[in-house]
Amino acid sequence: MPVPWFLLSLALGRNPAVISLERIVGPQDAARCSPGLSCHLWDGDMLCLLGSIEAAPGPVLVPTHLQAELVLRCHQETSCDLCVRVTVQLAVHGHWEEPEDEEKSGEAAEPELKELRNASLQAQVVLSFQAYSTARCVLLEVQVPAARVQSGQAVGSLVFDCFEAALGAEVRIWSYTQPRYQKELNLMQQLPDCRGLEVRDSIQSCWVLPWLNVSTDGDSVHLVLNVSEEQHFGLLLYWNQVQGSLKPWWHRNLTGPQTITLNQTDLVPCLCIQMWPLEPDPVRTSICPFKEDPQAHRNVWRAARVQLLSTKSWRLDMPCSLPAEVMLCWQSPGGDPCQPLMPPLSPENVTVNKASEFPVVEGHPNLCVQVRKVRSWEKVQLQECLWSDSLGPLKDDVLLVETQGSQHNRSLCALEPTGCTPLPSRATTRAAHLGEQLLEDLQSGQCLKLWNGDLGALWACPVDKYVHRRWALVWLACLLLAAVLLFLLLLRKDRGKAAAGVRAALLLYSADNTAFESLVGSLATALSRLPLRVAVDLWSRRELSAQGPLAWLHAQRRQTLQERGVVVLLFSPGAVALCREWLQDGPPAPRAHGPHDAFAASLSCVLPDFLQGRASGRYVGACFDGLLALDAVPSLFRAAPLFSLPSQLRGFLSALQGPCAARFGRLEDSAEQVARALQPVLDSCFRPPPRGLGPELEAGLE
């Protein structure tokens, strides 16, 4: 049994402002005027010629006020048209001038002047009407008795019935005299459509309008359209886009009555309904019944997504163009609320579905984006940490806020959940205890600058080394205890069983471009959510810079193989080219590769394993669908299992699992989970870069 949700008591727009219209019968135009005036309507329309303003020779009639009123011109009881009645208020303008030389004019001019002053005053009033595809001009003659001719005095009004117009049209009306003695009067008016008029039974084009009843039944929403059985009408459901034309979603030609069933999640504020009778040039009536509905607003925010386009550009994707503000915040790994970076960075209005740029110099895993409704900062609608996929999980870094004073002096504070702690400080917070060390790191260049502006700068300083030093004795005792326990366990269990659990995986790839690095980062993040301990150079840039690519790679490979892990070779066009250089000409020049490119360094120890037949069980190869075909991989590397992702994810995960490692659970579920994380980033590699966004900066920390 449907439960009433809300009722729209309108004929697709019947509301408290419904207008009841006067009816006039007959197709002929007519004119009438105030008592004491006489008026006449000329037959037929005239040319709409405005003419120039002339000087009044004496008292003249001029329009002073223009008013429009809607009426119904009916040919039959149920066959009427919308018509605009025009009322013009008239007044006397100017006066008779006395002769300049009374002696010269003499008594001969007095009878003629007296006769003019005692004569009635006549005027020709033009009414001009213009609407879409329609233009008319009519001429009315009006006469005022001499007794009422006084300069500046209103003499009455003139009424014209009427100009026919279309429902919902925008009309313009002008009024002036011929000849013209002053600037014309004009009036612009937007006529209502069927929703605002009590005309459902009078105007045939409004017959299609139903009584709309919206009700819910579980997860379904029913739009009940009460239309007569013989009425054929068109129905369009569309999204009303602020930045462009309407976006159609569902269209049908129907015969009433009808019930349209939608899902609760389909309701968004910009979902609108448009209906029209199936006849030539029909009047289309639209309504957006969910514009203020709370459930529809919740749905549109659930569907909203923030997408990172490059290291500095992003886009907010939403079904509807709602006013929103965006703010960068700093997310600590302890689970505390994300701290907004204001000041120095202030919130900015965001244009939905349009690329924007971040005011940051470098990306950081702890930098997140918060999106809120405009002027509604008490509730965060959406929060995304966009750089975590490419730069790894949250880091235990402290954010230093540098503020420039008026006297060119600067002050520093550390952003914490309790506020911004000045440095140095005697407070009891962690940043206050590490204040001197943080200032030394800032001076020595060990902190990463995230933003720099006229008001100051933002710095990310690592503190994990100080935490380790402070708790060194405690950790030493724990490590000794853990070593004893581990030794006891090793005495009782087989080495293979002890190693089975979380298997180690080392990802090696060639950094062809930023997009491919983002793809590798997304794959590494997805694999780390499975029973795998993933190592990739993207997450170890500091160690890579300190040790060098070759030393870091040898240490990681040795550790991975000792733990019976697996080395994953991710082939790309750049990686294949490097392999062919090694196979043909030996090691290439070091200058050909970036400072963090571990793949070039890895070939010195990977190739011997393949040449000597030791690759089986140690290595797994993979490439990405559409970026590289499997047959493009050199034949030497096909001694190890080779897969194309994400189409062969199940076999790839099975090879990573190994014979003694812990099971991933259901292999299909794991493959689906990794594919969901990988596919959007892979699709973005084939999308052309947005225009006008500036060059991409390399991801990663120095």
XYZ file of C-alpha atoms in Angstrom:
702
model
C 0.000 0.000 0.000
C 1.679 3.257 -1.077
C 2.339 5.709 1.733
C 1.568 9.388 0.850
C 4.780 11.342 0.764
C 3.645 14.771 -0.362
C 0.838 16.051 -2.565
C 1.161 18.755 -5.144
C -2.376 20.156 -5.278
C -1.875 21.650 -8.676
C -2.648 20.828 -12.248
C 1.113 20.402 -12.697
C 1.404 23.765 -11.027
C -1.852 24.587 -9.280
C -0.734 26.738 -6.392
C -2.094 29.411 -4.006
C -1.467 32.124 -6.663
C -3.951 30.727 -9.238
C -5.604 33.505 -11.294
C -9.300 33.422 -12.220
C -9.850 35.240 -15.553
C -12.779 37.233 -16.950
C -14.347 35.833 -20.141
C -15.236 37.878 -23.206
C -17.203 36.389 -26.088
C -16.583 36.981 -29.784
C -13.572 37.272 -32.067
C -13.798 41.053 -32.675
C -11.564 43.642 -31.022
C -13.332 46.450 -29.152
C -12.574 49.753 -27.443
C -14.325 51.677 -24.668
C -13.457 54.730 -22.611
C -14.316 56.531 -19.384
C -17.637 58.396 -19.000
C -17.477 61.805 -20.659
C -15.033 60.649 -23.329
C -15.818 59.292 -26.755
C -13.577 56.767 -28.540
C -13.473 54.790 -31.734
C -11.340 51.820 -32.911
C -10.165 51.941 -36.500
C -10.810 48.843 -38.563
C -7.823 46.598 -39.212
C -4.233 46.897 -38.008
C -1.877 49.703 -38.992
C 1.848 49.943 -39.687
C 3.909 50.230 -36.530
C 5.734 53.511 -37.255
C 6.968 55.298 -34.155
C 7.974 58.636 -35.700
C 9.883 61.476 -34.048
C 8.766 63.712 -31.174
C 7.139 67.025 -32.217
C 6.419 70.206 -30.277
C 2.822 70.486 -29.084
C 0.938 73.385 -30.823
C -1.284 73.749 -27.770
C -3.086 71.466 -25.358
C -2.816 67.809 -26.501
C -3.815 64.426 -25.091
C -0.946 62.137 -24.084
C -0.805 58.679 -22.436
C 0.374 58.826 -18.836
C 0.017 55.238 -17.598
C -0.149 51.813 -19.229
C -1.696 48.723 -17.663
C -2.217 45.145 -18.925
C -4.768 42.587 -17.736
C -5.342 38.964 -18.769
C -8.758 37.830 -19.993
C -10.145 34.838 -21.892
C -11.549 35.345 -25.384
C -13.933 32.430 -25.871
C -15.513 31.125 -29.060
C -17.196 28.299 -27.154
C -17.393 27.294 -23.502
C -14.350 25.022 -23.774
C -12.551 26.806 -26.630
C -10.845 29.935 -25.329
C -7.593 31.794 -25.938
C -5.492 33.908 -23.605
C -5.880 37.621 -24.388
C -4.214 40.807 -23.077
C -6.501 43.762 -22.276
C -4.713 47.131 -22.347
C -5.791 50.195 -20.349
C -4.292 53.626 -21.116
C -4.668 56.600 -18.750
C -4.838 59.976 -20.597
C -4.058 63.536 -19.490
C -3.846 67.011 -21.051
C -0.365 68.245 -21.836
C 0.502 71.872 -22.805
C -1.613 75.037 -22.992
C -2.662 77.792 -25.395
C -0.074 80.484 -25.937
C -1.048 84.180 -25.903
C -0.147 86.260 -29.022
C 3.238 87.958 -28.773
C 2.006 91.372 -30.051
C -1.560 92.018 -28.874
C -1.796 95.385 -30.643
C -0.697 93.897 -33.977
C -3.000 90.938 -33.796
C -5.991 93.088 -32.834
C -9.517 91.986 -32.383
C -9.420 89.743 -35.493
C -7.432 87.006 -33.659
C -9.713 86.898 -30.587
C -12.683 85.027 -32.188
C -10.396 82.409 -33.755
C -8.527 81.796 -30.470
C -11.789 81.655 -28.549
C -13.190 79.129 -31.008
C -10.116 76.854 -30.584
C -10.347 77.026 -26.807
C -14.022 76.095 -26.832
C -13.540 73.132 -29.211
C -13.208 69.529 -27.986
C -9.735 67.958 -27.907
C -9.035 64.963 -30.140
C -6.108 62.506 -30.265
C -5.078 59.378 -32.101
C -3.621 56.805 -29.694
C -1.502 53.942 -31.027
C -1.184 50.644 -29.144
C 1.693 48.427 -30.264
C 1.872 44.770 -29.169
C 4.811 42.434 -29.712
C 5.379 38.802 -28.674
C 7.307 35.860 -30.085
C 6.322 35.543 -33.789
C 3.513 38.126 -33.291
C 3.365 41.915 -33.795
C 0.282 44.166 -34.041
C -0.512 47.905 -33.983
C -4.019 49.349 -33.582
C -5.243 52.959 -33.792
C -7.879 54.452 -31.485
C -9.422 57.898 -31.708
C -10.479 59.596 -28.496
C -12.289 62.935 -27.976
C -12.397 65.050 -24.780
C -14.990 67.854 -24.232
C -13.583 71.371 -24.045
C -14.794 71.770 -20.482
C -12.355 69.078 -19.313
C -9.345 70.454 -21.161
C -7.012 71.809 -18.483
C -3.232 71.497 -18.648
C -1.858 68.692 -16.479
C -5.295 67.270 -15.638
C -6.138 63.576 -16.041
C -9.208 63.164 -18.243
C -9.880 59.404 -18.009
C -8.878 56.109 -19.521
C -9.085 54.140 -22.757
C -9.559 50.332 -22.770
C -8.752 48.011 -25.664
C -9.968 44.372 -25.907
C -7.664 42.661 -26.737
C -4.335 41.217 -28.006
C -4.268 37.415 -28.202
C -1.078 35.851 -26.769
C 0.397 32.420 -26.129
C 0.637 30.875 -22.689
C 3.940 31.587 -20.996
C 4.951 34.160 -23.616
C 6.880 37.372 -22.929
C 4.992 40.356 -24.358
C 5.894 44.026 -24.879
C 3.332 46.818 -25.215
C 3.918 50.432 -26.308
C 1.516 53.397 -26.283
C 1.952 56.787 -27.955
C -0.011 59.374 -29.921
C 0.159 60.172 -33.605
C 1.847 62.598 -33.994
C 4.010 61.899 -30.967
C 4.483 64.686 -28.397
C 6.461 62.795 -25.738
C 8.411 59.583 -25.142
C 6.256 56.513 -25.604
C 5.058 54.425 -22.663
C 6.158 50.783 -22.632
C 5.385 47.696 -20.618
C 6.999 44.247 -20.575
C 5.195 41.323 -18.971
C 5.799 37.587 -18.613
C 2.480 35.820 -19.076
C 1.760 32.809 -16.863
C 1.361 29.309 -18.256
C -1.289 26.703 -17.418
C 0.102 26.255 -13.918
C -0.872 29.717 -12.724
C -4.280 30.048 -14.404
C -7.688 28.564 -13.692
C -8.073 27.508 -17.313
C -7.810 23.716 -17.313
C -11.334 23.316 -18.739
C -11.195 26.362 -21.035
C -7.930 26.197 -23.019
C -7.483 22.962 -24.920
C -3.679 22.969 -24.706
C -3.998 22.829 -20.904
C -6.177 19.703 -20.872
C -3.119 17.469 -20.658
C -2.081 18.864 -17.273
C -2.629 16.247 -14.550
C -3.095 16.350 -10.849
C 0.307 15.085 -9.736
C 0.520 12.810 -6.698
C 3.952 11.694 -5.503
C 4.061 8.769 -3.065
C 6.647 6.289 -1.791
C 6.497 2.522 -1.425
C 9.696 1.187 0.148
C 12.620 2.133 -2.104
C 10.309 3.186 -4.973
C 8.715 6.544 -5.764
C 5.452 6.702 -7.735
C 4.500 9.687 -9.913
C 0.722 9.326 -10.394
C -0.450 11.419 -13.394
C -4.250 11.785 -13.365
C -4.891 12.369 -17.092
C -8.085 11.422 -18.916
C -8.006 8.090 -20.766
C -8.462 9.665 -24.198
C -5.746 12.279 -23.782
C -2.402 11.668 -25.569
C 0.525 13.576 -24.122
C 4.311 13.675 -24.084
C 6.257 13.255 -20.836
C 9.909 14.204 -20.352
C 11.968 13.723 -17.199
C 15.120 15.842 -17.338
C 17.847 17.397 -15.223
C 17.695 21.175 -15.180
C 21.289 22.330 -15.618
C 22.156 25.879 -14.542
C 25.221 26.096 -16.812
C 23.495 24.871 -19.968
C 20.334 23.534 -21.525
C 18.235 20.812 -19.976
C 19.713 17.295 -19.918
C 17.071 14.736 -20.985
C 16.813 11.513 -19.016
C 13.519 9.775 -19.854
C 10.967 10.540 -22.619
C 7.730 8.792 -23.576
C 4.548 9.500 -25.535
C 1.731 8.289 -23.283
C -2.031 8.105 -22.884
C -3.465 8.928 -19.455
C -3.743 8.019 -16.710
C -0.202 6.867 -15.928
C 1.961 5.918 -12.940
C 5.731 6.358 -13.348
C 7.934 4.422 -10.889
C 11.383 5.726 -9.932
C 13.998 4.690 -7.373
C 14.436 6.799 -4.249
C 18.048 7.382 -5.281
C 16.897 8.899 -8.608
C 15.403 11.919 -6.847
C 17.656 14.983 -7.050
C 16.750 18.685 -6.728
C 17.219 19.374 -10.461
C 14.961 16.507 -11.606
C 12.068 18.148 -13.466
C 8.927 17.012 -15.298
C 7.785 18.494 -18.616
C 4.421 17.662 -20.250
C 2.634 18.727 -23.419
C -0.318 17.586 -25.570
C 0.548 15.666 -28.734
C -0.559 18.359 -31.168
C 1.198 20.891 -33.454
C 3.061 23.670 -31.611
C 1.954 22.557 -28.130
C 2.425 24.534 -24.936
C 5.004 22.756 -22.773
C 4.663 23.035 -19.012
C 7.516 22.206 -16.665
C 7.758 21.733 -12.926
C 10.632 20.763 -10.629
C 8.843 19.233 -7.612
C 11.965 18.019 -5.785
C 13.854 21.334 -5.677
C 13.452 21.753 -1.908
C 13.057 18.097 -0.926
C 15.556 17.040 1.817
C 15.847 13.474 0.503
C 16.701 14.750 -2.990
C 19.437 16.985 -1.548
C 20.888 14.053 0.394
C 20.902 11.955 -2.773
C 22.789 14.538 -4.820
C 25.518 14.852 -2.179
C 25.833 11.060 -1.949
C 26.441 10.978 -5.708
C 29.005 13.819 -5.591
C 32.646 12.960 -6.256
C 35.878 14.963 -6.206
C 38.296 13.813 -8.921
C 42.003 14.670 -9.076
C 42.885 15.561 -12.672
C 46.564 16.342 -12.056
C 48.769 17.264 -9.108
C 47.198 20.742 -9.028
C 43.815 20.454 -10.759
C 40.571 18.805 -9.693
C 36.851 18.679 -10.501
C 33.666 18.315 -8.436
C 31.227 16.001 -10.241
C 27.549 16.269 -9.222
C 24.239 15.527 -10.990
C 22.924 19.018 -10.121
C 24.591 22.417 -10.034
C 24.185 23.288 -6.343
C 26.049 26.219 -4.753
C 29.058 24.820 -2.897
C 32.293 25.984 -1.292
C 35.581 24.102 -1.178
C 38.303 24.221 1.465
C 41.643 22.439 1.866
C 42.206 20.775 5.241
C 44.947 18.823 7.023
C 44.101 15.270 8.129
C 46.263 13.770 10.894
C 46.638 9.975 10.971
C 45.246 9.744 14.519
C 41.609 10.000 13.411
C 41.073 13.592 14.573
C 38.823 15.879 12.490
C 40.403 17.399 9.408
C 41.740 20.879 10.267
C 40.690 23.605 7.747
C 43.597 25.640 6.419
C 41.977 29.028 7.077
C 43.728 31.330 7.443
C 45.818 31.660 5.356
C 43.751 29.828 2.687
C 40.145 31.006 2.480
C 37.154 29.010 1.151
C 36.312 29.416 -2.523
C 33.086 28.966 -4.457
C 33.292 25.949 -6.731
C 31.687 25.503 -10.140
C 30.257 22.005 -10.401
C 31.510 19.744 -13.229
C 34.267 22.197 -14.182
C 38.015 21.839 -13.668
C 39.586 24.025 -10.947
C 43.090 24.484 -9.547
C 44.503 24.105 -6.030
C 46.591 26.916 -4.525
C 49.327 24.450 -3.448
C 52.888 24.004 -4.632
C 53.254 20.305 -3.712
C 50.795 17.508 -3.030
C 50.767 15.626 0.282
C 48.835 12.537 1.471
C 47.478 14.476 4.488
C 45.990 17.254 2.328
C 42.253 16.700 1.871
C 39.381 18.547 0.216
C 36.201 19.465 2.089
C 33.069 20.492 0.212
C 30.177 22.225 1.968
C 27.007 24.033 0.980
C 27.422 27.788 0.517
C 27.046 29.598 3.866
C 26.592 26.251 5.659
C 29.993 25.597 7.223
C 28.655 23.626 10.179
C 28.411 20.374 8.175
C 30.865 18.795 5.733
C 29.001 17.263 2.784
C 32.028 15.621 1.155
C 35.669 15.017 2.106
C 38.310 13.387 -0.108
C 42.055 12.944 0.445
C 42.925 13.063 -3.238
C 46.677 12.519 -3.036
C 46.583 9.351 -0.894
C 46.341 7.048 -3.920
C 49.445 8.399 -5.623
C 51.517 9.377 -2.566
C 50.568 6.610 -0.142
C 48.740 6.578 3.218
C 48.600 9.395 5.760
C 51.975 10.389 7.226
C 52.889 11.379 10.757
C 53.924 14.898 9.729
C 53.331 18.218 11.500
C 51.978 21.149 9.473
C 53.707 24.447 10.242
C 51.803 27.656 9.434
C 54.078 30.597 8.685
C 52.525 34.074 8.953
C 54.162 37.243 7.651
C 53.736 40.304 9.882
C 53.495 43.959 8.918
C 57.137 44.610 9.941
C 58.478 41.787 7.732
C 58.741 39.546 10.811
C 57.348 36.050 10.637
C 55.681 33.829 13.197
C 55.293 30.041 13.153
C 52.692 27.769 14.708
C 52.018 24.026 14.470
C 48.513 22.966 13.448
C 47.067 20.525 15.992
C 43.542 19.307 16.887
C 43.439 21.839 19.753
C 44.439 24.762 17.523
C 47.629 26.295 16.148
C 50.393 26.069 18.784
C 52.999 28.893 18.530
C 56.619 27.796 18.199
C 58.540 27.814 20.438
C 56.016 27.242 23.234
C 55.806 25.836 26.768
C 52.499 24.098 26.104
C 52.080 20.394 26.810
C 51.231 19.364 23.254
C 53.424 17.137 21.087
C 54.324 19.966 18.695
C 55.366 22.186 21.625
C 57.709 19.453 22.949
C 59.274 19.111 19.500
C 59.300 22.872 18.818
C 63.066 23.391 18.688
C 63.659 20.312 16.533
C 60.917 21.389 14.099
C 62.416 24.870 13.776
C 65.841 23.346 13.099
C 64.378 21.064 10.433
C 62.693 24.050 8.810
C 65.956 25.991 8.728
C 67.908 23.015 7.311
C 65.401 22.398 4.482
C 64.011 19.073 5.733
C 60.394 20.337 5.581
C 58.331 20.309 2.417
C 56.748 23.609 1.319
C 53.111 23.014 0.364
C 52.009 26.608 -0.263
C 53.588 30.031 -0.471
C 51.715 33.336 -0.657
C 51.790 36.971 0.381
C 50.365 36.143 3.825
C 52.767 33.321 4.636
C 53.506 29.690 3.833
C 52.626 26.105 4.801
C 55.311 23.514 5.625
C 55.008 19.751 6.238
C 57.704 18.489 8.621
C 58.213 14.756 9.382
C 58.341 13.886 13.114
C 58.551 10.101 12.994
C 62.309 10.175 13.678
C 61.780 12.144 16.918
C 59.053 9.815 18.053
C 61.380 6.867 17.500
C 64.207 8.550 19.393
C 62.022 9.489 22.370
C 60.732 5.990 22.829
C 63.977 4.228 21.947
C 64.358 2.365 25.255
C 60.748 1.251 25.287
C 60.981 0.039 21.708
C 64.255 -1.753 22.468
C 62.662 -3.688 25.297
C 59.682 -4.524 23.112
C 61.924 -5.645 20.294
C 63.953 -7.884 22.612
C 60.781 -9.450 23.947
C 59.433 -9.882 20.435
C 62.728 -11.457 19.344
C 62.541 -14.014 22.164
C 58.949 -14.864 21.331
C 59.760 -15.119 17.644
C 62.689 -17.404 18.360
C 60.456 -19.685 20.401
C 57.894 -19.758 17.637
C 60.514 -20.558 15.031
C 61.645 -23.484 17.094
C 58.128 -24.935 17.084
C 56.892 -24.142 13.616
C 58.072 -24.818 10.153
C 59.773 -21.936 8.425
C 57.317 -22.017 5.557
C 54.304 -21.890 7.851
C 55.827 -19.062 9.807
C 56.357 -17.075 6.648
C 52.812 -17.740 5.408
C 50.487 -14.936 6.378
C 50.925 -11.576 4.731
C 53.046 -11.980 1.614
C 55.436 -9.226 0.504
C 55.152 -7.742 -2.983
C 57.642 -5.313 -4.571
C 56.277 -3.294 -7.525
C 58.796 -2.198 -10.167
C 57.789 0.102 -13.031
C 59.121 2.754 -15.382
C 57.926 6.289 -14.559
C 56.792 7.100 -18.117
C 54.524 10.001 -17.054
C 52.409 11.347 -14.190
C 49.292 9.513 -15.346
C 51.098 6.138 -15.318
C 52.477 6.903 -11.838
C 48.903 7.586 -10.623
C 47.831 4.265 -12.165
C 50.613 2.404 -10.347
C 49.753 4.204 -7.101
C 46.103 3.154 -7.370
C 47.138 -0.483 -8.002
C 49.508 -0.440 -5.014
C 46.829 1.044 -2.741
C 44.281 -1.556 -3.839
C 46.725 -4.454 -3.335
C 47.696 -3.183 0.124
C 44.074 -3.678 1.227
C 44.509 -7.417 0.528
C 46.785 -9.715 2.594
C 49.847 -8.212 0.905
C 52.652 -5.984 2.183
C 53.307 -3.736 -0.783
C 56.535 -1.828 -1.426
C 56.758 0.756 -4.224
C 59.158 3.635 -4.790
C 56.233 6.123 -4.869
C 55.834 5.632 -1.114
C 59.548 5.747 -0.286
C 60.840 8.849 -2.045
C 62.860 10.049 0.971
C 64.642 6.686 1.359
C 65.129 6.501 -2.412
C 66.750 9.949 -2.498
C 68.947 9.197 0.511
C 70.176 5.704 -0.549
C 70.021 5.982 -4.335
C 67.839 3.871 -6.649
C 70.271 0.929 -6.978
C 70.961 0.470 -3.238
C 67.285 0.886 -2.341
C 66.219 -1.617 -5.002
C 68.765 -4.269 -3.946
C 67.697 -3.971 -0.288
C 63.979 -4.204 -1.115
C 64.443 -7.118 -3.536
C 66.619 -9.069 -1.103
C 64.115 -8.572 1.732
C 61.136 -9.511 -0.461
C 62.729 -12.736 -1.757
C 64.007 -13.741 1.687
C 60.431 -13.514 2.950
C 59.299 -15.658 0.021
C 57.525 -12.698 -1.500
C 57.149 -11.819 -5.153
C 58.575 -9.079 -7.403
C 55.956 -7.589 -9.777
C 57.292 -6.141 -13.056
C 54.781 -3.611 -14.451
C 55.540 -3.260 -18.153
C 54.818 -0.055 -20.057
C 56.144 1.286 -23.365
C 58.978 2.960 -21.488
C 59.800 -0.199 -19.520
C 59.864 -2.310 -22.713
C 62.208 0.199 -24.349
C 64.574 0.025 -21.351
C 64.554 -3.787 -21.431
C 65.399 -3.836 -25.122
C 68.292 -1.401 -24.539
C 69.717 -3.697 -21.827
C 69.296 -6.811 -23.971
C 70.913 -5.228 -27.045
C 73.434 -2.622 -25.921
C 73.933 -3.146 -22.200
C 73.090 -0.628 -19.419
C 71.944 2.792 -20.732
C 73.378 6.083 -19.533
C 72.171 7.059 -16.015
C 71.217 10.524 -17.186
C 68.424 9.106 -19.329
C 66.280 8.396 -16.288
C 64.790 10.414 -13.441
C 66.390 10.545 -9.991
C 63.673 8.262 -8.555
C 63.404 5.764 -11.447
C 64.110 2.425 -9.708
C 63.170 0.354 -12.749
C 66.325 1.295 -14.676
C 68.395 0.330 -11.645
C 66.443 -2.895 -11.094
C 67.391 -4.420 -14.448
C 70.978 -5.001 -13.250
C 69.749 -7.678 -10.795
C 66.475 -8.733 -12.453
C 67.978 -9.756 -15.806
C 70.455 -12.290 -14.315
C 67.555 -14.118 -12.619
C 65.770 -14.488 -15.960
C 68.926 -15.375 -17.907
C 69.863 -18.062 -15.376
C 66.343 -19.516 -15.114
C 65.660 -18.372 -11.512
C 62.550 -16.252 -12.333
C 59.913 -18.925 -11.681
C 58.137 -18.383 -8.354
C 59.985 -15.113 -7.755
C 58.590 -12.797 -10.449
C 55.190 -11.934 -11.913
C 54.761 -9.681 -14.958
C 51.791 -7.420 -15.742
C 50.726 -4.659 -18.110
C 47.553 -2.567 -18.395
C 44.738 -3.064 -20.892
C 45.008 -0.633 -23.773
C 48.443 0.703 -22.752
C 50.546 -2.295 -23.816
C 49.813 -5.653 -25.445
C 51.163 -8.843 -23.871
C 53.064 -9.811 -27.026
C 55.027 -6.533 -26.823
C 56.834 -7.785 -23.694
C 60.276 -9.223 -24.592
C 60.209 -13.023 -24.766
C 62.877 -13.376 -22.072
C 60.448 -12.033 -19.435
C 57.696 -14.445 -20.428
C 59.382 -17.129 -18.357
C 57.421 -15.652 -15.442
C 53.584 -15.513 -15.387
C 52.384 -12.504 -17.419
C 48.947 -10.884 -17.131
C 46.999 -7.935 -18.592
C 45.111 -5.821 -16.026
C 42.317 -5.530 -15.140
C 40.972 -8.152 -17.601
C 43.149 -10.917 -16.076
C 43.022 -9.787 -12.450
C 41.885 -13.175 -11.130
C 44.940 -14.995 -12.506
C 47.195 -12.110 -11.421
C 45.949 -12.283 -7.799
C 46.224 -16.070 -7.828
C 49.897 -15.774 -8.861
C 50.541 -13.190 -6.122
C 48.886 -15.445 -3.566
C 51.495 -18.186 -3.948
C 51.254 -21.736 -2.665
C 51.945 -21.024 1.004
C 50.531 -17.534 1.495
C 47.288 -16.696 3.328
C 44.184 -16.861 1.163
C 42.705 -13.582 -0.074
C 39.199 -14.784 0.738
C 37.020 -15.258 -2.295
C 39.234 -14.564 -5.298
C 36.315 -13.093 -7.264
C 35.588 -10.536 -4.540
C 39.231 -9.500 -4.346
C 39.472 -9.140 -8.135
C 36.300 -7.033 -8.207
C 37.614 -4.815 -5.408
C 40.916 -4.150 -7.206
C 39.149 -3.592 -10.556
C 36.850 -0.949 -9.031
C 39.859 0.983 -7.749
C 41.874 0.554 -10.971
C 39.341 1.172 -13.752
C 38.583 4.933 -13.187
C 42.317 5.780 -13.115
C 42.968 3.634 -16.205
C 40.120 5.402 -18.046
C 41.640 8.799 -17.225
C 44.858 7.774 -19.036
C 42.934 7.777 -22.338
C 41.088 11.047 -21.627
C 42.612 14.186 -23.237
C 44.042 16.612 -20.663
C 41.799 19.596 -19.714
C 42.536 22.839 -21.501
C 44.036 25.834 -19.775
C 45.225 23.989 -16.657
C 48.971 24.629 -16.933
C 51.723 21.984 -16.872
C 51.443 19.051 -14.488
C 53.894 18.871 -11.642
C 55.612 15.605 -10.806
C 53.942 13.776 -7.946
C 55.925 12.707 -4.940
C 57.924 14.224 -2.146
C 61.423 15.446 -2.486
